Coordinates of C-alpha atoms and ligand atoms in Angstrom, one line a residue:
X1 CA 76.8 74.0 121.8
X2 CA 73.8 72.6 123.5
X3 CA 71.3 75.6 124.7
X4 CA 71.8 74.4 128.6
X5 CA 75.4 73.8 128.8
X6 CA 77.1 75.4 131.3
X7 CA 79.1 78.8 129.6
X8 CA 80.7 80.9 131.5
X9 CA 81.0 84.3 130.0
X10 CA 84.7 86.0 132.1
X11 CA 84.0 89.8 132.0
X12 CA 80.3 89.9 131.7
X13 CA 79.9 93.5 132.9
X14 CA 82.3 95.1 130.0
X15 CA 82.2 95.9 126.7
X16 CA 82.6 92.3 125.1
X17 CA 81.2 90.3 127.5
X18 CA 78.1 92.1 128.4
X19 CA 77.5 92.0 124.6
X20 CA 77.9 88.2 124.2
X21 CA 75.9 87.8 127.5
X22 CA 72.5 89.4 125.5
X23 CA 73.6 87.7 122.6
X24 CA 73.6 84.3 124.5
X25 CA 70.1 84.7 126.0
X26 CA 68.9 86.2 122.8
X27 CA 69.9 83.1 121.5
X28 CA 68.1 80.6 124.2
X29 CA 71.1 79.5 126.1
X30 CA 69.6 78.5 129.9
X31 CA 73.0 77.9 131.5
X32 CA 75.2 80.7 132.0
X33 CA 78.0 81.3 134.9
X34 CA 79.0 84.4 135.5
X35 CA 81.3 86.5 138.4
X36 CA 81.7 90.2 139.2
X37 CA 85.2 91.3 139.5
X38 CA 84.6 91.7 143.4
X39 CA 83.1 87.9 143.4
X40 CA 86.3 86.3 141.4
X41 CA 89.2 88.4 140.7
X42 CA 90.6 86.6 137.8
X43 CA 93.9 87.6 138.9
X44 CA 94.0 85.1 141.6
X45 CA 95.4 81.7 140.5
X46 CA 93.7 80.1 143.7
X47 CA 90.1 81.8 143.0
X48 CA 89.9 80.8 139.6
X49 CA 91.1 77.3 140.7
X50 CA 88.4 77.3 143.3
X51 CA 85.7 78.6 140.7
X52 CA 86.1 75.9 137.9
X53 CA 86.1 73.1 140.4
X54 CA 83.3 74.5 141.7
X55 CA 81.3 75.4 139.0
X56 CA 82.8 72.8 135.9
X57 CA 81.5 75.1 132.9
X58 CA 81.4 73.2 129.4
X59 CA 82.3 76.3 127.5
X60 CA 84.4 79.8 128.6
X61 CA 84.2 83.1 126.7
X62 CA 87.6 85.0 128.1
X63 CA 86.4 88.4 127.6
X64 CA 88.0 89.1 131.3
X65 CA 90.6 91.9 130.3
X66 CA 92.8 95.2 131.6
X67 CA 91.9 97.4 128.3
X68 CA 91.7 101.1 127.6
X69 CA 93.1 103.5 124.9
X70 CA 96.2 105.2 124.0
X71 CA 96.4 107.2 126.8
X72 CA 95.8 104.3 129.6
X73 CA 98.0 102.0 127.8
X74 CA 101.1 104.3 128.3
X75 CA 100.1 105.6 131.8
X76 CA 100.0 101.7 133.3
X77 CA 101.8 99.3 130.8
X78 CA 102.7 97.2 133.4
X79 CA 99.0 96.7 134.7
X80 CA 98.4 96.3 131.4
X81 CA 100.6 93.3 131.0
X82 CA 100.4 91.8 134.4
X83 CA 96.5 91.7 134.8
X84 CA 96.4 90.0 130.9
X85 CA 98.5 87.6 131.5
X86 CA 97.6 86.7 134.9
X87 CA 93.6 86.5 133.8
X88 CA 94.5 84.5 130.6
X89 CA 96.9 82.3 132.6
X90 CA 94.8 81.4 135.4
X91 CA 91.2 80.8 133.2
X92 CA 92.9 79.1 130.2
X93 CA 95.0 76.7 132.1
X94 CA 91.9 76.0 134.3
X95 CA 89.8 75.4 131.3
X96 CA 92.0 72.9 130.1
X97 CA 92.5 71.1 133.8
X98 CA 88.7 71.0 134.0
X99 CA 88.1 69.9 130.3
X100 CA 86.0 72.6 128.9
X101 CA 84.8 71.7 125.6
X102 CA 85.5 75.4 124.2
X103 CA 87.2 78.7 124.9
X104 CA 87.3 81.6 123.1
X105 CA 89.6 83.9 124.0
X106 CA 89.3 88.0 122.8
X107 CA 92.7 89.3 121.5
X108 CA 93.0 92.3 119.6
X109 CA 94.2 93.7 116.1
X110 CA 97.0 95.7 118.3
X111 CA 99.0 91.9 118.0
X112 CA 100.2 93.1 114.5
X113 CA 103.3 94.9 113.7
X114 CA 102.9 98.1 113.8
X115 CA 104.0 98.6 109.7
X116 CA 102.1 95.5 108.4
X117 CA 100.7 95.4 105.0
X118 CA 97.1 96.4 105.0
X119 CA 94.8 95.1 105.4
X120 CA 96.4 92.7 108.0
X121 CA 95.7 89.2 107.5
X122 CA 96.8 86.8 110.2
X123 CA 100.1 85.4 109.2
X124 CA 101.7 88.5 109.7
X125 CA 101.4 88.4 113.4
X126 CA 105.2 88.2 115.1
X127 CA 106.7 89.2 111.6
X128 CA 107.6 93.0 112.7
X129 CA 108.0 95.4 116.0
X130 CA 105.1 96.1 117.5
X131 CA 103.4 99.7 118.2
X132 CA 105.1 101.0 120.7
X133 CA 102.4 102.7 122.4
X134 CA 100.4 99.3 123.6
X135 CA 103.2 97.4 123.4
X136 CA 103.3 95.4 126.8
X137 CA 99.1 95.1 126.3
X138 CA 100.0 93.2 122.5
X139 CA 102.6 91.2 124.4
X140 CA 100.2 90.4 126.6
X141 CA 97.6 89.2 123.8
X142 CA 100.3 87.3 122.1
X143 CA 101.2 85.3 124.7
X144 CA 97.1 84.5 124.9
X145 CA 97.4 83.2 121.2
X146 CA 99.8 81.2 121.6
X147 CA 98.9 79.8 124.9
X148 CA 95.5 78.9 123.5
X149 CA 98.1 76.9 120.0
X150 CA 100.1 75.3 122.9
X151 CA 97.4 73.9 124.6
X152 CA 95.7 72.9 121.4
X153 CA 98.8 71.2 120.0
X154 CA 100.1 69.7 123.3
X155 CA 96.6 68.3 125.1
X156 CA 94.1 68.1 122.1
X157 CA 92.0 71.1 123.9
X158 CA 89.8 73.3 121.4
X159 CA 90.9 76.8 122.4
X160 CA 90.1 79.4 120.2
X161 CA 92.0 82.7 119.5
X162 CA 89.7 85.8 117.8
X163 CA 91.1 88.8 117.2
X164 CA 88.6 91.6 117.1
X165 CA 89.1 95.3 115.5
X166 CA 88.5 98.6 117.2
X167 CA 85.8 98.1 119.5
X168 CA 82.6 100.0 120.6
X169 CA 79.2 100.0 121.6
X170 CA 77.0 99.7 125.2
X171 CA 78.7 99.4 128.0
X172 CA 81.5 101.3 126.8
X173 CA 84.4 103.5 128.9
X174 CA 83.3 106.7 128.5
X175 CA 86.1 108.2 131.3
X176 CA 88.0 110.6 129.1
X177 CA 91.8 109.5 130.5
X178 CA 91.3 105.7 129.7
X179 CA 88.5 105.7 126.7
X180 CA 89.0 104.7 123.2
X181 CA 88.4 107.2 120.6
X182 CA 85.1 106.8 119.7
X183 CA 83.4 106.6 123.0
X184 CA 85.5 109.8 123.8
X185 CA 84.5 111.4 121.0
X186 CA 80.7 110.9 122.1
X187 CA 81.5 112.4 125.2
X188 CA 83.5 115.5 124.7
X189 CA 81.0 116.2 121.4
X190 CA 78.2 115.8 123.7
X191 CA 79.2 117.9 126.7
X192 CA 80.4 120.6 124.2
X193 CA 76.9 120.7 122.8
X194 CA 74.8 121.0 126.2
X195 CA 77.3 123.6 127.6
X196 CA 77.7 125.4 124.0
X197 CA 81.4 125.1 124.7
X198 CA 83.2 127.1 120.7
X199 CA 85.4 123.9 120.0
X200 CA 86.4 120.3 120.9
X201 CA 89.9 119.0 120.9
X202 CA 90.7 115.7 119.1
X203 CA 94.4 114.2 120.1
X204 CA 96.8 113.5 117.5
X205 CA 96.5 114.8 113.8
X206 CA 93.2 113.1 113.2
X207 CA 95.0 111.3 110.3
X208 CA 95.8 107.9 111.5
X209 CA 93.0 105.3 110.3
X210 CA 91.1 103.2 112.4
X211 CA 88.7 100.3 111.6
X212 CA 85.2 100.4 114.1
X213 CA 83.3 97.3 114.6
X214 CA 79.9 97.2 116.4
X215 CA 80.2 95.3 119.4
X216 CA 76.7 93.1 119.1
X217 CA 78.4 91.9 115.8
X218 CA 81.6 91.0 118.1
X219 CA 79.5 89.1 119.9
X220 CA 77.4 87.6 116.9
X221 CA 80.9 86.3 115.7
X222 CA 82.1 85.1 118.8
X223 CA 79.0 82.8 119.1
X224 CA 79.1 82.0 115.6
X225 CA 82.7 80.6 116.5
X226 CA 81.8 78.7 119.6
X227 CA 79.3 77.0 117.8
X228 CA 80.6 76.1 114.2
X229 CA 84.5 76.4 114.3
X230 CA 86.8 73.9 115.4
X231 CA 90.5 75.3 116.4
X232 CA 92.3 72.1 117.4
X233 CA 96.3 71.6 117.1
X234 CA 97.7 74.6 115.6
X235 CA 94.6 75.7 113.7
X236 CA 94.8 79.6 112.8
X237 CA 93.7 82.9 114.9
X238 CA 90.6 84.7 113.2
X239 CA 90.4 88.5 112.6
X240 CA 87.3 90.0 112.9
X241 CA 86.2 93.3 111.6
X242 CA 84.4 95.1 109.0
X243 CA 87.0 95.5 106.5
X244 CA 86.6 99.2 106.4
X245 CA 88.5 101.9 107.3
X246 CA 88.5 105.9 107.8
X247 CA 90.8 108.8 109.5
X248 CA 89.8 109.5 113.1
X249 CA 89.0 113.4 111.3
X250 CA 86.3 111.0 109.7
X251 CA 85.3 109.9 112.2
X252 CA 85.2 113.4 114.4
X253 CA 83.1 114.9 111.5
X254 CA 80.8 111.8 111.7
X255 CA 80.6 111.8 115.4
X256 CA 80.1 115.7 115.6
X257 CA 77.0 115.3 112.7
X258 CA 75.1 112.7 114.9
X259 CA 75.0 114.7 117.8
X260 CA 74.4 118.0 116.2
X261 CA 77.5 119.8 117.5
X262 CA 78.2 123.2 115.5
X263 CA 81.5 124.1 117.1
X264 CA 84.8 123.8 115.5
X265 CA 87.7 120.9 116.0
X266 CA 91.2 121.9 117.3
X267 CA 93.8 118.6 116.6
X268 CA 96.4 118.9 119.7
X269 CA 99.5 116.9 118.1
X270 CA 101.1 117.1 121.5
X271 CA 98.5 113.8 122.0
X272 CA 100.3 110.4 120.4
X273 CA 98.4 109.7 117.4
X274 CA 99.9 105.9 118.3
X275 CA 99.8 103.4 115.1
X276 CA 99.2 105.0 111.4
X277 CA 96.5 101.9 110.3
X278 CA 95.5 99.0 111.1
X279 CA 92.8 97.5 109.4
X280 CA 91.8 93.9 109.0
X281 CA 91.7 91.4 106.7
X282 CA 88.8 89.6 107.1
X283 CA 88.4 87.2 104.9
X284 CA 89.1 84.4 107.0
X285 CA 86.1 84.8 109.0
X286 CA 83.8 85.5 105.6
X287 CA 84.9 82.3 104.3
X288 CA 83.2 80.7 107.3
X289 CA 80.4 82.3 106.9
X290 CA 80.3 85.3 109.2
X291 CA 80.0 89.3 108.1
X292 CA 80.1 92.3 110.3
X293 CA 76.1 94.1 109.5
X294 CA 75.7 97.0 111.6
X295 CA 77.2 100.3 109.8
X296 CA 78.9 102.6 111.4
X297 CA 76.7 105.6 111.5
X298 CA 74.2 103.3 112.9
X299 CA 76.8 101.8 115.5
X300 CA 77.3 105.5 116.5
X301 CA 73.3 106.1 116.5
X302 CA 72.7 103.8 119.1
X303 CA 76.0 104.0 121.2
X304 CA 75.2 107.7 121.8
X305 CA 71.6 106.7 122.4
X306 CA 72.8 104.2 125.2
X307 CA 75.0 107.1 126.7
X308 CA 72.4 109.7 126.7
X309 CA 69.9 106.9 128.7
X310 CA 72.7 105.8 130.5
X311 CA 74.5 108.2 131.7
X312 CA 72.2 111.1 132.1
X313 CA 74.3 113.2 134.5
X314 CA 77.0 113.7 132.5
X315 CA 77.8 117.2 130.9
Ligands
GFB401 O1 91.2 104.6 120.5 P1 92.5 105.0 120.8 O2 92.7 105.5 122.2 O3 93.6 103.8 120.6 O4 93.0 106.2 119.8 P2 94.4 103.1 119.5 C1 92.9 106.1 118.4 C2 93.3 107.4 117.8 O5 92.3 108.4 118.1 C3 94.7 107.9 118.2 C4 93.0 109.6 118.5 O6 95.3 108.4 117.0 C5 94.3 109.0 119.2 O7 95.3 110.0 119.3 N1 92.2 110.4 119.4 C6 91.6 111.6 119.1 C7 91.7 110.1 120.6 N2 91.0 112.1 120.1 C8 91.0 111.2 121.1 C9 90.4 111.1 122.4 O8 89.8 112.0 122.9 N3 90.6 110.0 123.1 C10 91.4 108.9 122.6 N4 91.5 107.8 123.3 N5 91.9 109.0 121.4 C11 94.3 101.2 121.2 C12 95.3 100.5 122.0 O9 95.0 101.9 120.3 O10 93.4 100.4 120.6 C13 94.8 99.3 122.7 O11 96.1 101.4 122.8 C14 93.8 98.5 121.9 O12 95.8 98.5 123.2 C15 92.8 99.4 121.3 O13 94.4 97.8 121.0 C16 91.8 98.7 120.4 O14 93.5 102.6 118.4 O15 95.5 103.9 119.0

């Protein structure tokens, strides 16, 4: 990838994509494209039409994506599914009409049946049912996969499907109905702390397991990708992750230690504590030369960091 081709980064303002945006310019790459949702809704087959003829990029990270935990994936599974599909079908089809060299697209480890053997390596996607708690989002992701295979196999595009653990880090949700865990976590620990409120309550049990992977090494990978892997016919889908796990009680304590809380923890099983594990295999993308480095007591360090600067106003 040659440090002024034209990259177009789809969801620069998120999690992901703000991530692979630093990373990019970290790097010394000149030429990046980029649209706010209220510029290019990605939903709109005509828009995105009207932006790749307009704007031709060489390389497209799909980071564009309707995502939020447990809870916002069962309040609005059909926004769920309709916005994925309609984002990955508009940019990806347009990528290939308008010959970009790469695309990455950003899946997620929810693609895997829900009982897979752990740690999940990727042949097991479509060999089980799914989780049914983000079901219609998974569907959504699967059909991304194999839309990226399809267009690999059928028009010699180079369309590459990475499939990314639990993620966190700047930039995160931190809205208590639609957050993952761990920026919720931050959150309710925090305010509990500043208003010296006796206990916190953690959904579910606290025993399912759940594998956390900094987002700047997300985007470390995902450039990594671009630049050195080649995914043409049906080549495979990578995981990436850190290849550890822990229980989301872990990962209260953890959480709770950082910030210096000193209340108690009251687990509300009346909240879905959704799939039991899932943790990746990752050995796929070590073999090519790429390894999660940022632990996760550090990740945690300088996401609640970010929030305090950030958002100063809450609690
Ligand atoms: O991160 P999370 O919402 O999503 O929840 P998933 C992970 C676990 O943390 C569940 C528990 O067992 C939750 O019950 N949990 C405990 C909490 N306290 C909280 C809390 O305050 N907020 C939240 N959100 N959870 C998502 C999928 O699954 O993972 C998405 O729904 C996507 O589709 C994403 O794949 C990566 O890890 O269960």
């Amino acid at each position: 990838m040659d440090f002024t081709a034209k990259i177009y980064i789809a969801g620069h303002r998120g999690l992901v994509g703000s991530a692979i945006k630093r990373k990019l310019e970290k790097s010394g790459y000149t030429n990046l494209t980029c649209r706010t949702s209220q510029e290019l809704d990605l939903t709109d087959q005509r828009g995105v039409k009207e932006y790749f003829a307009l704007e031709k990029p060489d390389y497209v990270f799909l980071a564009a994506a309707r995502v939020g935990g447990i809870q916002a994936n069962s309040n609005f599974p059909a926004d769920f599914i309709y916005q994925n599909l309609a984002i990955q079908n508009n940019v990806i089809h347009e990528a290939y009409r308008y010959e970009v060299k790469k695309l990455l697209f950003i899946g997620s480890s929810c693609i895997y049946p829900k009982f897979a053997p752990q740690p999940m390596q990727e042949d097991c996607l479509l060999t089980g049912p799914l989780e049914s708690t983000n079901e219609p989002y998974a569907v959504a992701k699967i059909a991304g996969i194999k839309m990226c295979q399809a267009y690999n196999r059928q028009y010699g595009t180079n369309f590459i499907p990475v499939m990314p653990t639990n993620l966190y880090g700047p930039n995160d949700n931190f809205d208590l109905d639609s957050a993952h865990v761990l920026p919720a976590l931050i959150r309710k620990f925090h305010e509990a702390k500043i208003q010296n409120k006796p206990e916190v309550e953690i959904w579910g049990t606290g025993r399912p397991r759940r594998e956390f992977l900094y987002v700047d090494d997300l985007a470390e990978a995902s450039v990594f990708l671009m630049r050195h892997y080649n995914c043409q016919n049906t080549g495979p889908l990578i995981n990436i992750g850190t290849g550890e796990d822990l229980t989301i009680k872990q990962l209260a304590e953890m959480i709770s230690d950082i910030i210096g809380y000193s209340g108690t923890m009251k687990y509300n099983p009346d909240r879905p504590d959704g799939t039991p594990r899932k943790l990746l295999d990752v050995s796929r993308a070590q073999r090519l030369g790429w390894q999660a480095k940022t632990p996760l007591a550090e990740g945690i360090k300088k996401t609640y960091a970010w929030y305090t600067e950030n958002l100063p106003d809450r609690g």
